[in-house]
Coordinates of C-alpha atoms in Angstrom, one line a residue:
M204 CA 27.8 -39.1 3.1
R205 CA 27.2 -36.1 1.0
H206 CA 28.4 -32.5 1.9
L207 CA 27.0 -31.5 5.0
S208 CA 26.6 -28.2 6.3
V209 CA 26.4 -27.9 10.3
Q210 CA 25.4 -24.6 11.6
A211 CA 24.8 -23.4 15.1
I212 CA 21.5 -21.5 14.7
K213 CA 19.2 -18.8 16.8
I214 CA 15.5 -18.8 16.5
R215 CA 13.2 -15.8 18.0
T216 CA 9.9 -17.0 19.0
P217 CA 6.7 -14.6 18.9
D218 CA 7.0 -14.1 22.5
G219 CA 10.5 -12.8 22.7
F220 CA 12.7 -16.0 23.7
L221 CA 15.9 -16.9 21.9
L222 CA 16.0 -20.4 21.3
R223 CA 19.6 -21.9 20.2
G224 CA 19.8 -25.0 18.1
T225 CA 21.7 -26.9 15.5
L226 CA 21.0 -27.4 11.7
R227 CA 22.4 -29.9 9.7
T228 CA 21.7 -29.6 5.9
P229 CA 23.1 -32.2 3.4
R230 CA 23.9 -30.6 0.1
G231 CA 20.7 -30.4 -2.0
S232 CA 18.3 -31.5 0.7
R233 CA 14.8 -29.9 0.9
R234 CA 13.2 -31.8 3.5
A235 CA 13.7 -31.6 7.1
I236 CA 13.3 -33.7 10.4
I237 CA 13.1 -31.8 13.9
F238 CA 14.2 -33.4 17.3
C239 CA 12.0 -32.5 20.4
H240 CA 14.0 -33.4 23.7
G241 CA 12.6 -34.0 26.7
M242 CA 12.3 -32.2 30.2
T243 CA 15.3 -31.0 32.1
V244 CA 17.4 -32.0 29.3
G245 CA 19.1 -30.2 26.1
R246 CA 19.4 -31.2 22.6
D247 CA 22.8 -32.7 23.0
D248 CA 21.6 -35.1 26.0
E249 CA 19.4 -37.2 24.2
G250 CA 21.8 -40.0 23.1
I251 CA 19.2 -41.5 20.4
F252 CA 19.1 -38.1 18.9
V253 CA 22.5 -37.6 18.5
R254 CA 23.2 -41.0 17.1
V255 CA 20.4 -41.3 14.6
E256 CA 21.0 -37.9 13.3
P257 CA 23.9 -38.5 11.0
L258 CA 21.8 -41.6 9.7
L259 CA 19.1 -39.3 8.8
N260 CA 21.3 -36.8 7.1
A261 CA 22.8 -39.7 5.0
L262 CA 19.1 -40.2 3.7
G263 CA 18.9 -36.7 2.5
Y264 CA 17.2 -35.1 5.5
S265 CA 18.2 -31.7 7.0
T266 CA 17.9 -32.0 10.8
L267 CA 17.1 -29.4 13.2
R268 CA 17.8 -30.2 16.9
F269 CA 17.0 -27.4 19.4
D270 CA 16.9 -26.5 23.1
F271 CA 13.4 -25.4 24.4
R272 CA 13.1 -22.3 26.5
A273 CA 14.3 -22.7 30.1
H274 CA 16.4 -25.8 28.9
G275 CA 19.6 -26.2 27.7
R276 CA 21.5 -23.1 26.1
S277 CA 18.0 -21.3 25.2
Q278 CA 16.5 -18.3 27.2
G279 CA 14.0 -19.0 30.4
G280 CA 13.9 -19.8 33.6
P281 CA 12.1 -23.2 34.5
V282 CA 9.9 -22.0 37.3
R283 CA 8.3 -19.3 35.2
D284 CA 8.9 -20.4 31.6
F285 CA 8.6 -23.9 31.4
T286 CA 5.0 -24.7 30.3
V287 CA 3.1 -26.7 27.6
T288 CA 1.9 -23.2 25.8
G289 CA 5.5 -21.9 25.8
Q290 CA 7.0 -25.2 24.6
L291 CA 4.5 -25.2 21.8
T292 CA 5.3 -21.6 20.8
D293 CA 8.9 -23.1 20.5
L294 CA 8.1 -25.8 18.0
Q295 CA 5.9 -23.5 15.9
A296 CA 8.8 -20.8 15.9
A297 CA 11.3 -24.0 15.0
C298 CA 8.9 -24.7 12.0
H299 CA 8.7 -21.4 10.8
F300 CA 12.3 -21.1 10.8
L301 CA 12.8 -24.2 8.7
G302 CA 10.2 -22.9 6.4
E303 CA 12.0 -19.6 6.0
E304 CA 15.1 -21.9 5.4
Q305 CA 13.1 -23.6 2.4
L306 CA 13.0 -26.6 4.1
E307 CA 9.5 -28.8 4.3
I308 CA 9.0 -30.5 7.3
Q309 CA 8.3 -34.1 6.7
G310 CA 9.2 -35.5 10.3
I311 CA 9.3 -34.8 14.1
I312 CA 11.2 -37.3 16.3
A313 CA 10.3 -36.6 20.0
A314 CA 11.0 -38.0 23.4
S315 CA 9.2 -37.9 26.8
F316 CA 7.9 -34.6 27.6
G317 CA 8.9 -33.5 24.2
A318 CA 6.8 -36.3 22.8
S319 CA 3.9 -34.7 24.2
I320 CA 4.5 -31.6 22.8
A321 CA 4.7 -32.8 19.5
A322 CA 1.8 -35.0 19.9
I323 CA -0.3 -31.8 20.7
H324 CA 1.4 -29.7 17.8
V325 CA 0.8 -32.1 15.1
G326 CA -3.1 -32.6 16.6
R327 CA -3.7 -28.7 16.4
F328 CA -1.3 -27.2 14.2
L329 CA 1.0 -28.8 11.7
R330 CA -1.3 -31.2 9.3
G331 CA 0.2 -33.0 6.7
L332 CA 3.3 -34.4 8.5
Q333 CA 4.6 -37.5 7.0
I334 CA 6.6 -38.9 9.7
L335 CA 6.2 -38.8 13.6
V336 CA 8.6 -41.0 16.0
L337 CA 7.6 -40.9 19.8
A338 CA 10.1 -42.4 22.1
N339 CA 9.1 -43.1 25.9
P340 CA 6.3 -40.5 25.3
V341 CA 4.3 -38.5 27.9
L342 CA 0.6 -39.2 26.9
S343 CA -1.1 -38.2 30.1
Y344 CA -0.2 -35.1 31.7
R345 CA -2.8 -36.1 34.5
H346 CA -0.9 -39.3 35.3
L347 CA 2.3 -37.8 35.3
F348 CA 1.9 -34.6 37.2
L349 CA -1.7 -34.6 39.0
S350 CA -2.2 -38.4 39.8
P351 CA 1.2 -39.9 39.7
D352 CA 1.3 -43.4 38.7
T353 CA 5.0 -44.6 38.5
P354 CA 7.7 -44.7 41.2
W355 CA 9.6 -41.6 40.0
A356 CA 6.8 -39.2 39.2
R357 CA 5.0 -40.4 42.8
T358 CA 8.3 -39.1 44.4
H359 CA 8.3 -35.9 42.7
F360 CA 4.6 -34.9 42.2
L361 CA 2.4 -36.9 44.7
D362 CA 2.5 -33.8 47.1
F363 CA 3.1 -30.9 44.6
R364 CA 0.3 -29.0 46.0
R365 CA 2.0 -28.7 49.2
Q366 CA 5.0 -27.9 47.7
L367 CA 3.7 -24.9 45.4
D368 CA 2.0 -23.7 48.6
E369 CA 5.0 -23.7 50.7
Q370 CA 7.7 -22.5 48.1
G371 CA 6.0 -21.4 44.8
F372 CA 7.9 -24.7 43.0
V373 CA 8.4 -28.3 42.6
R374 CA 12.1 -29.1 42.7
L375 CA 12.9 -32.2 40.8
E376 CA 15.4 -34.6 43.3
K377 CA 19.0 -34.5 42.6
S378 CA 18.2 -31.4 40.1
T379 CA 18.4 -27.5 40.2
F380 CA 15.1 -27.8 37.8
K381 CA 12.3 -26.3 39.2
I382 CA 8.5 -26.5 38.0
G383 CA 6.1 -23.7 38.7
P384 CA 2.5 -23.5 39.2
V385 CA 1.4 -22.7 35.5
L386 CA 2.5 -26.4 34.1
F387 CA 0.2 -28.1 36.8
R388 CA -2.9 -26.2 35.8
E389 CA -2.0 -26.9 32.0
A390 CA -2.2 -30.6 33.2
D391 CA -5.8 -30.3 33.1
Q392 CA -6.0 -28.2 29.9
Y393 CA -4.1 -30.1 27.5
D394 CA -4.5 -33.9 26.4
P395 CA -1.6 -35.3 24.2
A396 CA -3.3 -38.8 23.6
D397 CA -6.5 -37.2 22.3
E398 CA -4.6 -34.7 20.0
L399 CA -2.6 -37.5 18.6
S400 CA -5.4 -39.4 17.7
K401 CA -5.8 -36.7 14.8
F402 CA -2.5 -37.6 13.4
R403 CA -3.0 -39.9 9.9
G404 CA 0.8 -39.9 9.2
H405 CA 3.2 -42.8 9.6
L406 CA 3.5 -43.0 13.7
L407 CA 6.1 -45.2 15.6
I408 CA 5.9 -45.4 19.5
I409 CA 8.7 -46.6 21.3
H410 CA 8.7 -47.5 25.2
G411 CA 10.8 -49.4 27.2
D412 CA 9.0 -52.1 29.6
C413 CA 11.2 -51.3 32.5
D414 CA 10.4 -47.6 32.7
T415 CA 10.0 -46.4 35.8
K416 CA 9.3 -42.6 35.0
I417 CA 6.5 -42.8 32.4
S418 CA 4.1 -45.8 32.2
L419 CA 4.6 -48.1 29.1
L420 CA 0.8 -48.7 29.8
H421 CA -0.2 -45.0 28.9
S422 CA 1.4 -45.7 25.4
V423 CA 0.0 -49.1 25.0
R424 CA -3.7 -48.0 25.8
C425 CA -3.2 -44.8 23.5
F426 CA -1.7 -47.1 20.8
R427 CA -4.7 -49.6 20.9
A428 CA -7.5 -46.5 20.8
L429 CA -5.8 -44.8 17.8
S430 CA -7.7 -45.5 14.5
N431 CA -4.6 -44.4 12.4
P432 CA -3.9 -47.3 10.1
K433 CA -0.2 -46.5 9.8
K434 CA 0.7 -46.9 13.5
T435 CA 3.5 -48.9 15.0
L436 CA 4.4 -49.8 18.6
R437 CA 7.6 -51.1 19.5
I438 CA 8.5 -52.1 22.9
V439 CA 12.0 -52.7 24.2
N440 CA 12.5 -55.1 26.5
G441 CA 14.4 -54.3 29.6
A442 CA 14.8 -50.5 28.9
E443 CA 14.6 -47.7 31.4
H444 CA 13.3 -44.4 30.4
G445 CA 15.4 -42.6 28.1
F446 CA 17.5 -46.0 26.6
H447 CA 20.3 -44.6 27.8
T448 CA 22.0 -48.0 28.2
E449 CA 23.1 -50.7 26.3
P450 CA 22.2 -52.6 23.9
H451 CA 18.8 -50.4 24.4
E452 CA 20.3 -47.2 23.0
T453 CA 21.6 -48.8 19.9
R454 CA 18.5 -50.8 19.4
V455 CA 16.2 -47.5 19.2
V456 CA 18.6 -45.7 17.0
E457 CA 18.4 -48.7 14.5
M458 CA 14.6 -48.9 14.8
I459 CA 14.3 -44.9 14.2
H460 CA 16.5 -45.0 11.2
E461 CA 15.2 -48.2 9.7
Y462 CA 11.9 -46.9 10.4
V463 CA 12.3 -43.5 8.6
R464 CA 14.2 -45.1 5.7
E465 CA 11.5 -47.5 4.9
V466 CA 8.8 -44.6 5.2
T467 CA 11.1 -42.6 2.8
L468 CA 11.6 -45.6 0.3
Q469 CA 7.6 -45.8 0.3
G470 CA 7.2 -42.2 -0.7
T471 CA 9.9 -42.5 -3.5
S472 CA 8.5 -45.9 -5.0

């Protein structure tokens, strides 16, 4: 392993939020990969991120893991500040930060709700990205929030209108995390799968076939509709959402590492 600098960093967004993150920079690195975590968790809670990060550093990539607003140690409260628009602003601010550090963004690795943000971001704002990895991605806000179609989603969102009318938010079961009305309005305004169709770089989608939160079916349908010739889909047998159990977590870490390594070698050959 080459010499590695690890920094706790702060990013100020254009609308005034302070985001906290971790930047790991191998000596001489000029290329970077950003990680985007899922809903309700923080940058240190995605096991596949934490484990694959040093492997990517060994390939020469700088890596940035940051907490979206209203998550982890970043500023904001979920009822008011957890929105698609806000998280897109956060990701844009993270990209700007890396540019200020003279690092070229070559990849985004994202999970769950963070994968939806990454998909929209590359479709609307970030052209020329080489690598996009989406793990158990949310590719349909409608089928998660408005017309929920998995056991977990139906438990939380089937009566979201009543909850919003009565208390002004939807509380996730066994969690202090509360979702406000703006996100449900945005669910009709943003289409992650449609934005993903504009991406022409190397795309890897990974999804477990036992995911009870986000349906594998949406990943399969989206993948089949994509015209991108550089697309790859990997289905992890027996895996639940997040790949938190073994051997699934290790398998997904290996998939991501090998995929990035192969794309990197293609670029240098």
